[in-house]
Short mmCIF file of C-alpha atoms and ligand atoms in Angstrom, two decimals:
data_model
loop_
_atom_site.label_atom_id
_atom_site.label_comp_id
_atom_site.label_asym_id
_atom_site.label_seq_id
_atom_site.Cartn_x
_atom_site.Cartn_y
_atom_site.Cartn_z
CA MET A 1 -24.90 -1.08 39.14
CA ALA A 2 -26.90 -4.19 39.83
CA THR A 3 -25.83 -7.51 38.46
CA VAL A 4 -28.82 -9.76 37.76
CA ARG A 5 -28.18 -13.44 37.22
CA ASP A 6 -31.63 -14.93 37.71
CA SER A 7 -32.64 -15.32 34.08
CA MET A 8 -31.52 -14.78 30.51
CA PRO A 9 -32.82 -11.61 28.83
CA SER A 10 -34.69 -12.36 25.62
CA PHE A 11 -33.18 -12.03 22.16
CA ASP A 12 -33.91 -13.24 18.66
CA LEU A 13 -31.96 -16.45 18.02
CA TYR A 14 -30.68 -17.25 14.54
CA GLN A 15 -29.19 -20.66 13.79
CA PRO A 16 -27.68 -20.54 10.30
CA ALA A 17 -26.96 -23.94 8.75
CA ASP A 18 -23.99 -22.88 6.65
CA LEU A 19 -21.33 -20.21 6.41
CA ASP A 20 -22.98 -18.19 3.64
CA ALA A 21 -26.14 -17.87 5.71
CA ALA A 22 -24.11 -16.90 8.80
CA LEU A 23 -22.20 -14.23 6.87
CA ALA A 24 -25.39 -12.84 5.34
CA LEU A 25 -26.99 -12.62 8.78
CA ALA A 26 -23.91 -11.08 10.37
CA GLY A 27 -23.79 -8.49 7.58
CA ARG A 28 -27.49 -7.68 7.81
CA LEU A 29 -27.62 -7.43 11.60
CA GLY A 30 -24.30 -5.56 11.96
CA PRO A 31 -23.70 -4.30 15.53
CA ALA A 32 -27.12 -5.65 16.60
CA GLY A 33 -26.04 -9.25 15.97
CA TRP A 34 -23.94 -11.16 18.52
CA LEU A 35 -21.92 -14.14 17.30
CA LEU A 36 -22.26 -17.09 19.64
CA ALA A 37 -19.68 -19.88 19.70
CA GLY A 38 -19.51 -22.09 22.81
CA GLY A 39 -21.16 -19.39 24.93
CA CYS A 40 -18.75 -19.66 27.92
CA ASP A 41 -18.04 -15.96 27.76
CA SER A 42 -21.16 -14.69 26.00
CA LEU A 43 -23.93 -16.26 28.10
CA GLU A 44 -22.39 -15.05 31.33
CA ARG A 45 -22.43 -11.50 29.99
CA PHE A 46 -26.00 -11.75 28.77
CA LYS A 47 -27.17 -13.02 32.15
CA ASP A 48 -25.29 -10.21 33.88
CA ARG A 49 -27.05 -7.73 31.55
CA HIS A 50 -23.61 -6.45 30.71
CA LYS A 51 -24.39 -7.13 27.07
CA THR A 52 -27.99 -7.26 25.88
CA PRO A 53 -27.93 -8.05 22.17
CA LYS A 54 -31.16 -7.89 20.22
CA ALA A 55 -30.12 -10.84 18.08
CA VAL A 56 -27.77 -13.78 18.58
CA ILE A 57 -26.26 -15.74 15.68
CA ASP A 58 -25.45 -19.24 16.91
CA LEU A 59 -22.53 -20.58 14.85
CA GLY A 60 -22.99 -24.12 16.23
CA GLY A 61 -24.62 -25.43 13.04
CA VAL A 62 -22.00 -24.07 10.65
CA ALA A 63 -19.96 -27.14 9.77
CA GLU A 64 -17.42 -25.13 7.71
CA LEU A 65 -16.27 -23.40 10.90
CA ALA A 66 -15.36 -26.56 12.83
CA GLY A 67 -12.68 -29.22 12.55
CA ILE A 68 -8.96 -29.56 11.95
CA ARG A 69 -7.42 -30.41 8.58
CA ALA A 70 -4.15 -30.22 6.69
CA ASP A 71 -4.21 -27.88 3.68
CA GLY A 72 -0.94 -28.18 1.81
CA ASP A 73 1.75 -27.42 4.38
CA ASP A 74 -0.66 -25.45 6.59
CA LEU A 75 -2.70 -26.89 9.40
CA VAL A 76 -6.15 -25.29 9.38
CA ILE A 77 -8.28 -25.13 12.52
CA GLY A 78 -11.90 -24.04 12.36
CA PRO A 79 -12.69 -21.44 15.04
CA MET A 80 -15.63 -23.54 16.27
CA THR A 81 -13.31 -26.42 17.18
CA THR A 82 -13.47 -26.99 20.91
CA LEU A 83 -10.41 -26.36 23.03
CA THR A 84 -10.47 -30.03 24.06
CA ASP A 85 -10.29 -31.11 20.41
CA VAL A 86 -7.44 -28.68 19.76
CA ALA A 87 -5.54 -29.96 22.80
CA ARG A 88 -6.03 -33.62 21.82
CA HIS A 89 -5.78 -33.63 18.05
CA PRO A 90 -2.84 -35.77 16.85
CA LEU A 91 -1.75 -33.31 14.14
CA VAL A 92 -1.80 -30.37 16.52
CA ARG A 93 0.13 -32.33 19.14
CA GLU A 94 2.67 -33.59 16.65
CA ARG A 95 3.31 -30.35 14.75
CA PHE A 96 2.30 -27.56 17.12
CA GLY A 97 2.59 -28.94 20.63
CA LEU A 98 2.71 -25.38 21.96
CA LEU A 99 -0.88 -24.74 20.88
CA ALA A 100 -2.06 -28.11 22.18
CA ARG A 101 -0.55 -27.31 25.58
CA ALA A 102 -1.95 -23.78 25.68
CA ALA A 103 -5.46 -25.00 24.80
CA GLY A 104 -5.16 -27.71 27.45
CA GLU A 105 -4.31 -25.10 30.08
CA VAL A 106 -7.51 -23.07 29.62
CA ALA A 107 -9.84 -23.07 32.62
CA ALA A 108 -11.20 -26.55 33.38
CA PRO A 109 -12.30 -29.60 31.33
CA GLN A 110 -15.95 -28.53 31.23
CA ILE A 111 -15.06 -25.15 29.71
CA ARG A 112 -12.59 -26.71 27.28
CA ASN A 113 -15.29 -29.15 26.14
CA GLN A 114 -17.69 -26.31 25.43
CA GLY A 115 -15.44 -23.35 24.64
CA THR A 116 -13.97 -22.94 21.18
CA LEU A 117 -10.60 -21.78 19.91
CA GLY A 118 -12.23 -18.86 18.08
CA GLY A 119 -14.16 -17.83 21.18
CA ASN A 120 -11.03 -18.10 23.27
CA ILE A 121 -9.10 -15.61 21.18
CA ALA A 122 -12.10 -13.32 20.58
CA GLN A 123 -13.19 -13.21 24.24
CA ASP A 124 -13.27 -9.87 26.02
CA THR A 125 -11.22 -8.80 29.00
CA ARG A 126 -12.06 -10.00 32.51
CA CYS A 127 -11.41 -6.68 34.30
CA TRP A 128 -13.98 -6.94 37.08
CA TYR A 129 -14.96 -3.27 37.04
CA TYR A 130 -15.80 -3.54 33.37
CA ARG A 131 -17.45 -6.96 33.65
CA ALA A 132 -19.61 -5.69 36.48
CA GLY A 133 -20.89 -2.88 34.28
CA TRP A 134 -18.94 0.10 35.66
CA THR A 135 -18.84 2.94 33.15
CA CYS A 136 -15.09 3.04 32.79
CA TYR A 137 -13.09 4.22 29.74
CA ARG A 138 -13.53 0.89 27.98
CA ALA A 139 -17.27 1.08 28.54
CA GLY A 140 -17.47 4.62 27.20
CA GLY A 141 -16.93 6.55 30.46
CA ASN A 142 -14.10 8.84 31.53
CA LEU A 143 -12.27 6.94 34.28
CA CYS A 144 -10.28 3.78 34.81
CA TYR A 145 -11.31 2.37 38.19
CA ALA A 146 -8.47 -0.17 38.21
CA ASP A 147 -5.75 2.43 37.74
CA THR A 148 -6.43 4.44 40.88
CA PRO A 149 -4.55 4.33 44.20
CA GLN A 150 -7.37 2.23 45.66
CA GLY A 151 -7.98 0.24 42.50
CA ARG A 152 -7.87 -3.56 42.52
CA ASN A 153 -5.27 -4.08 39.84
CA ARG A 154 -3.28 -7.15 40.89
CA GLU A 155 -4.27 -8.94 37.65
CA HIS A 156 -3.97 -5.93 35.35
CA ALA A 157 -1.47 -4.74 32.73
CA ILE A 158 2.18 -3.85 33.15
CA LEU A 159 2.66 -3.02 29.46
CA GLY A 160 0.93 -1.12 26.67
CA ALA A 161 -1.61 0.72 28.80
CA SER A 162 -3.36 3.76 27.39
CA ARG A 163 -6.07 4.88 29.80
CA CYS A 164 -7.25 1.24 30.14
CA VAL A 165 -5.05 -1.27 32.02
CA ALA A 166 -7.10 -4.41 31.30
CA VAL A 167 -5.37 -7.51 29.95
CA SER A 168 -6.08 -10.05 27.25
CA PRO A 169 -7.12 -13.18 29.19
CA SER A 170 -6.60 -15.79 26.45
CA ASP A 171 -4.16 -18.64 26.96
CA THR A 172 -4.14 -19.63 23.30
CA ALA A 173 -3.57 -16.15 21.85
CA PRO A 174 0.15 -15.91 22.80
CA ALA A 175 0.72 -19.40 21.37
CA LEU A 176 -0.87 -18.43 18.05
CA VAL A 177 1.23 -15.27 17.84
CA ALA A 178 4.41 -17.22 18.62
CA LEU A 179 3.57 -19.77 15.92
CA GLU A 180 2.99 -17.04 13.32
CA ALA A 181 -0.60 -18.18 12.81
CA ARG A 182 -2.68 -16.44 10.18
CA LEU A 183 -6.33 -15.67 10.79
CA VAL A 184 -8.88 -15.65 8.01
CA ILE A 185 -11.71 -13.19 8.57
CA ARG A 186 -14.90 -13.62 6.54
CA SER A 187 -17.79 -11.28 5.86
CA ALA A 188 -20.56 -10.94 3.31
CA ALA A 189 -18.21 -8.56 1.46
CA GLY A 190 -15.36 -11.08 1.16
CA ARG A 191 -12.32 -12.36 2.99
CA ARG A 192 -9.18 -10.93 4.52
CA GLU A 193 -6.24 -12.66 6.15
CA VAL A 194 -4.11 -11.19 8.93
CA ALA A 195 -1.17 -12.32 11.01
CA ALA A 196 -2.27 -13.33 14.51
CA GLU A 197 0.01 -10.60 15.79
CA ASP A 198 -2.11 -7.99 13.98
CA PHE A 199 -5.45 -9.49 15.03
CA PHE A 200 -5.21 -8.23 18.61
CA VAL A 201 -5.39 -4.53 19.46
CA GLY A 202 -4.41 -2.51 22.48
CA PRO A 203 -6.29 0.46 23.98
CA ASP A 204 -3.99 2.91 22.24
CA ARG A 205 -5.56 1.77 18.97
CA ASP A 206 -9.13 1.01 20.01
CA ILE A 207 -10.22 1.00 23.62
CA THR A 208 -13.60 -0.64 22.91
CA ARG A 209 -12.37 -4.01 21.66
CA LEU A 210 -9.45 -6.44 21.93
CA THR A 211 -9.42 -7.62 18.31
CA ILE A 212 -9.72 -6.06 14.89
CA LEU A 213 -13.03 -7.89 14.24
CA LYS A 214 -15.73 -5.45 13.12
CA PRO A 215 -19.51 -5.94 13.20
CA GLY A 216 -20.50 -8.28 10.39
CA GLU A 217 -17.15 -10.09 10.41
CA VAL A 218 -16.69 -13.73 11.39
CA LEU A 219 -13.40 -15.39 12.22
CA GLY A 220 -13.33 -18.13 9.58
CA GLU A 221 -10.06 -20.06 9.93
CA ILE A 222 -6.95 -20.25 12.05
CA ARG A 223 -4.06 -21.29 9.80
CA LEU A 224 -0.78 -22.58 11.15
CA PRO A 225 2.02 -22.33 8.57
CA PRO A 226 4.88 -24.85 8.60
CA ALA A 227 7.47 -22.28 9.77
CA TRP A 228 7.57 -23.58 13.37
CA ALA A 229 6.16 -27.09 12.87
CA GLY A 230 7.99 -29.53 15.10
CA ALA A 231 10.20 -26.83 16.66
CA PRO A 232 11.02 -27.01 20.37
CA TRP A 233 8.64 -24.85 22.37
CA ALA A 234 7.87 -23.68 25.88
CA PHE A 235 4.59 -22.72 27.51
CA GLU A 236 4.07 -21.72 31.10
CA LYS A 237 0.94 -20.36 32.74
CA VAL A 238 1.12 -18.98 36.25
CA ARG A 239 -2.22 -18.67 38.04
CA ASP A 240 -3.41 -18.49 41.61
CA ARG A 241 -4.97 -21.96 41.59
CA PRO A 242 -4.49 -24.81 39.12
CA VAL A 243 -8.23 -24.93 38.32
CA TRP A 244 -10.75 -22.60 36.70
CA ASP A 245 -8.33 -19.77 36.78
CA PHE A 246 -7.05 -17.20 34.34
CA ALA A 247 -3.34 -16.54 33.91
CA LEU A 248 -1.54 -13.97 36.02
CA VAL A 249 1.15 -14.21 33.35
CA ASN A 250 1.54 -16.78 30.60
CA MET A 251 4.43 -17.24 28.23
CA ALA A 252 4.64 -18.97 24.86
CA ALA A 253 7.87 -19.47 22.96
CA VAL A 254 9.19 -21.39 19.98
CA LEU A 255 12.88 -21.88 19.38
CA ARG A 256 15.32 -23.08 16.75
CA THR A 257 18.67 -24.27 18.01
CA THR A 258 21.86 -25.77 16.65
CA GLY A 259 23.71 -27.61 19.35
CA ASP A 260 24.14 -25.15 22.17
CA ARG A 261 23.40 -22.12 20.03
CA LEU A 262 20.01 -20.40 19.86
CA ASP A 263 19.44 -19.56 16.20
CA LYS A 264 16.01 -17.98 16.40
CA ALA A 265 13.13 -17.60 18.82
CA ARG A 266 9.69 -16.05 19.11
CA VAL A 267 8.60 -15.19 22.63
CA VAL A 268 5.15 -13.89 23.54
CA LEU A 269 3.69 -13.00 26.93
CA GLY A 270 0.00 -13.07 27.81
CA ALA A 271 -1.97 -11.35 30.58
CA VAL A 272 0.53 -8.49 30.78
CA ALA A 273 -1.19 -6.20 28.25
CA ALA A 274 -4.45 -5.90 26.37
CA ARG A 275 -2.93 -7.89 23.54
CA PRO A 276 -0.39 -10.72 23.43
CA TRP A 277 2.95 -9.01 23.98
CA ARG A 278 5.66 -10.16 21.62
CA LEU A 279 9.23 -9.58 22.80
CA ALA A 280 10.62 -8.76 19.34
CA ALA A 281 13.62 -6.80 20.67
CA ILE A 282 14.59 -9.70 22.92
CA GLU A 283 14.22 -12.14 20.05
CA ALA A 284 16.63 -10.05 17.98
CA ALA A 285 19.08 -9.66 20.86
CA VAL A 286 19.36 -13.38 21.64
CA ALA A 287 19.49 -14.81 18.11
CA GLY A 288 22.79 -16.53 17.37
CA ARG A 289 24.05 -16.54 20.96
CA PRO A 290 24.97 -19.54 23.14
CA ARG A 291 21.81 -20.58 24.88
CA ALA A 292 22.86 -19.88 28.47
CA GLU A 293 24.10 -16.41 27.53
CA ALA A 294 20.89 -15.77 25.55
CA ALA A 295 18.74 -16.85 28.50
CA ALA A 296 20.54 -14.56 30.94
CA LEU A 297 20.24 -11.63 28.54
CA ALA A 298 16.58 -12.29 27.73
CA GLY A 299 15.63 -12.67 31.38
CA ARG A 300 17.37 -9.45 32.30
CA LEU A 301 15.91 -7.40 29.43
CA ALA A 302 12.41 -8.86 29.29
CA VAL A 303 9.69 -6.30 29.99
CA ALA A 304 12.30 -3.62 30.77
CA GLU A 305 9.74 -1.02 29.66
CA ALA A 306 7.07 -2.32 32.08
CA ARG A 307 5.08 0.22 34.09
CA PRO A 308 3.54 -1.76 36.94
CA LEU A 309 0.51 -0.52 38.86
CA SER A 310 0.09 -0.29 42.63
CA HIS A 311 -0.51 -4.02 43.15
CA ASN A 312 1.04 -5.89 40.23
CA GLY A 313 4.79 -5.26 40.39
CA TYR A 314 5.24 -9.00 40.94
CA LYS A 315 4.34 -9.53 37.26
CA VAL A 316 7.64 -7.95 36.18
CA THR A 317 9.76 -10.51 38.03
CA LEU A 318 7.41 -13.30 37.02
CA ALA A 319 7.64 -12.41 33.33
CA GLN A 320 11.43 -12.14 33.50
CA ASN A 321 11.72 -15.57 35.09
CA LEU A 322 9.37 -17.19 32.59
CA VAL A 323 11.32 -15.76 29.66
CA PHE A 324 14.63 -16.85 31.19
CA ARG A 325 13.35 -20.39 31.64
CA ALA A 326 11.97 -20.58 28.10
CA ILE A 327 15.22 -19.50 26.48
CA ALA A 328 17.32 -21.63 28.82
CA GLY A 329 15.27 -24.65 27.79
CA LYS A 330 14.05 -25.49 31.25
CA GLU A 331 10.44 -25.83 30.07
CA ALA A 332 11.00 -26.67 26.41
CA ALA A 333 9.24 -29.83 25.23
C1 LIG B 401 -14.83 -19.88 34.97
C2 LIG B 401 -14.08 -19.55 33.72
C3 LIG B 401 -12.71 -19.69 33.67
C4 LIG B 401 -12.02 -19.39 32.52
N1 LIG B 401 -10.66 -19.54 32.50
C5 LIG B 401 -9.97 -19.27 31.36
C6 LIG B 401 -8.57 -19.46 31.28
O1 LIG B 401 -7.93 -19.89 32.23
N2 LIG B 401 -7.94 -19.15 30.13
C7 LIG B 401 -8.60 -18.69 29.03
O2 LIG B 401 -7.98 -18.46 28.01
N3 LIG B 401 -9.93 -18.50 29.08
C8 LIG B 401 -10.63 -18.80 30.20
N4 LIG B 401 -11.97 -18.63 30.24
C9 LIG B 401 -12.63 -18.07 29.09
C10 LIG B 401 -13.08 -19.19 28.19
O3 LIG B 401 -12.04 -19.96 27.75
C11 LIG B 401 -13.61 -18.52 27.03
O4 LIG B 401 -14.72 -17.86 27.51
C12 LIG B 401 -14.00 -19.49 25.95
O5 LIG B 401 -12.85 -20.04 25.34
C13 LIG B 401 -14.75 -18.75 24.94
O6 LIG B 401 -15.10 -19.65 23.94
P1 LIG B 401 -16.60 -19.81 23.56
O7 LIG B 401 -16.58 -20.68 22.36
O8 LIG B 401 -17.40 -20.24 24.70
O9 LIG B 401 -16.94 -18.31 23.11
P2 LIG B 401 -18.25 -17.43 23.26
O10 LIG B 401 -18.50 -17.10 24.67
O11 LIG B 401 -19.36 -18.00 22.49
O12 LIG B 401 -17.72 -16.14 22.48
C14 LIG B 401 -16.70 -15.33 23.03
C15 LIG B 401 -16.53 -14.11 22.13
O13 LIG B 401 -15.97 -14.50 20.89
C16 LIG B 401 -16.77 -14.08 19.80
N5 LIG B 401 -16.66 -15.11 18.77
C17 LIG B 401 -16.73 -16.44 18.97
N6 LIG B 401 -16.53 -17.09 17.82
C18 LIG B 401 -16.34 -16.15 16.87
C19 LIG B 401 -16.07 -16.19 15.47
N7 LIG B 401 -15.96 -17.34 14.79
N8 LIG B 401 -15.94 -15.03 14.81
C20 LIG B 401 -16.03 -13.84 15.47
N9 LIG B 401 -16.27 -13.74 16.79
C21 LIG B 401 -16.42 -14.88 17.48
C22 LIG B 401 -18.16 -13.95 20.39
O14 LIG B 401 -18.97 -13.06 19.64
C23 LIG B 401 -17.84 -13.41 21.77
O15 LIG B 401 -17.63 -12.02 21.70
C24 LIG B 401 -12.70 -18.95 31.38
C25 LIG B 401 -14.09 -18.80 31.39
C26 LIG B 401 -14.78 -19.11 32.55
C27 LIG B 401 -16.27 -18.97 32.54
S1 LIG B 402 -8.79 -1.45 33.28
FE1 LIG B 402 -9.94 -0.88 31.43
S2 LIG B 402 -11.73 -2.19 31.61
FE2 LIG B 402 -10.87 -2.07 33.68
S3 LIG B 402 -11.77 -0.30 34.72
FE3 LIG B 402 -9.94 0.44 33.70
S4 LIG B 402 -10.70 1.21 31.72
FE4 LIG B 402 -12.25 -0.18 32.51
#
């Protein structure tokens, strides 16, 4: 299948000036309307003819969707806030340093200046077969090209695969899951709020998308509750090069400790499955233990259920080491 990058295919462009207008448009256009945030992911796909929407709804003029504010004890981030603003904002840095770090680790400064937090968590997978337009399972076909003996699957999933072995590429998604963020989803029909953990879906649930967002729905707010405000955290992203590169594995954790004892932790891995992979069993196993003992246990047990592919067995060891270091406090801020 040819990839054409010479020009942008035409589409109808809508530029709503407020949220009500955006929701009405999204509802009216349904699957024919593509929501555009910073465009870092979207425009590339349009130019590649991988996605050819008839209509694009540019959210850039919707002031209600941008900015960072305190609302009671919650910190509320508009999905149209750029990754740079998330990484630099004093309230985010002070209360949720984990998210500031994760946002600051995305790609390169140019992409962080243009790309938004909402776009970062709603972006699609980077599996190159799929992005190049191969008719694999995720694209409606009947084969996974990555999960074959000859498949190029070094970057693919070690957990949660069901026909498709693509991974969630977002650096901020694991941080939001660790911080127990809540996501407000808006539509012309109303509003619903879900835990970040329930926002992301794996191929066992729906192989055609990575989030629960349906046509006509707009991510409206990212709310950070006070539960983990100010808690020690750890974030590590391992990539091939320290520029412009997606994670091979990333790890986000928040911890509560008393002296040398680990009281409670939330540990989430990215780029190992199609959704951020929370290590709930490990969290339960380590709670209340001396930190060194907890770290050894967590490192040993992490991703025990992994099923690596032909070229990504290294991710198992990598994930185990990242989890060990997070619990041991070697990367905690
Ligand atoms: C060279 C390169 C390197 C990259 N490296 C990394 C990396 O290391 N780590 C990483 O995490 N990402 C990386 N990315 C991806 C990049 O961060 C994301 O593409 C970017 O954050 C997307 O944000 P955006 O605002 O540009 O979204 P867009 O491209 O505009 O949108 C992305 C998707 O989100 C949907 N969307 C956006 N906003 C909303 C909303 N409010 N409601 C509902 N749906 C919405 C869009 O419809 C679209 O499907 C890289 C991208 C490039 C091009
Ligand atoms: S990993 Fe998923 S997206 Fe990639 S080729 Fe296989 S089915 Fe398609």
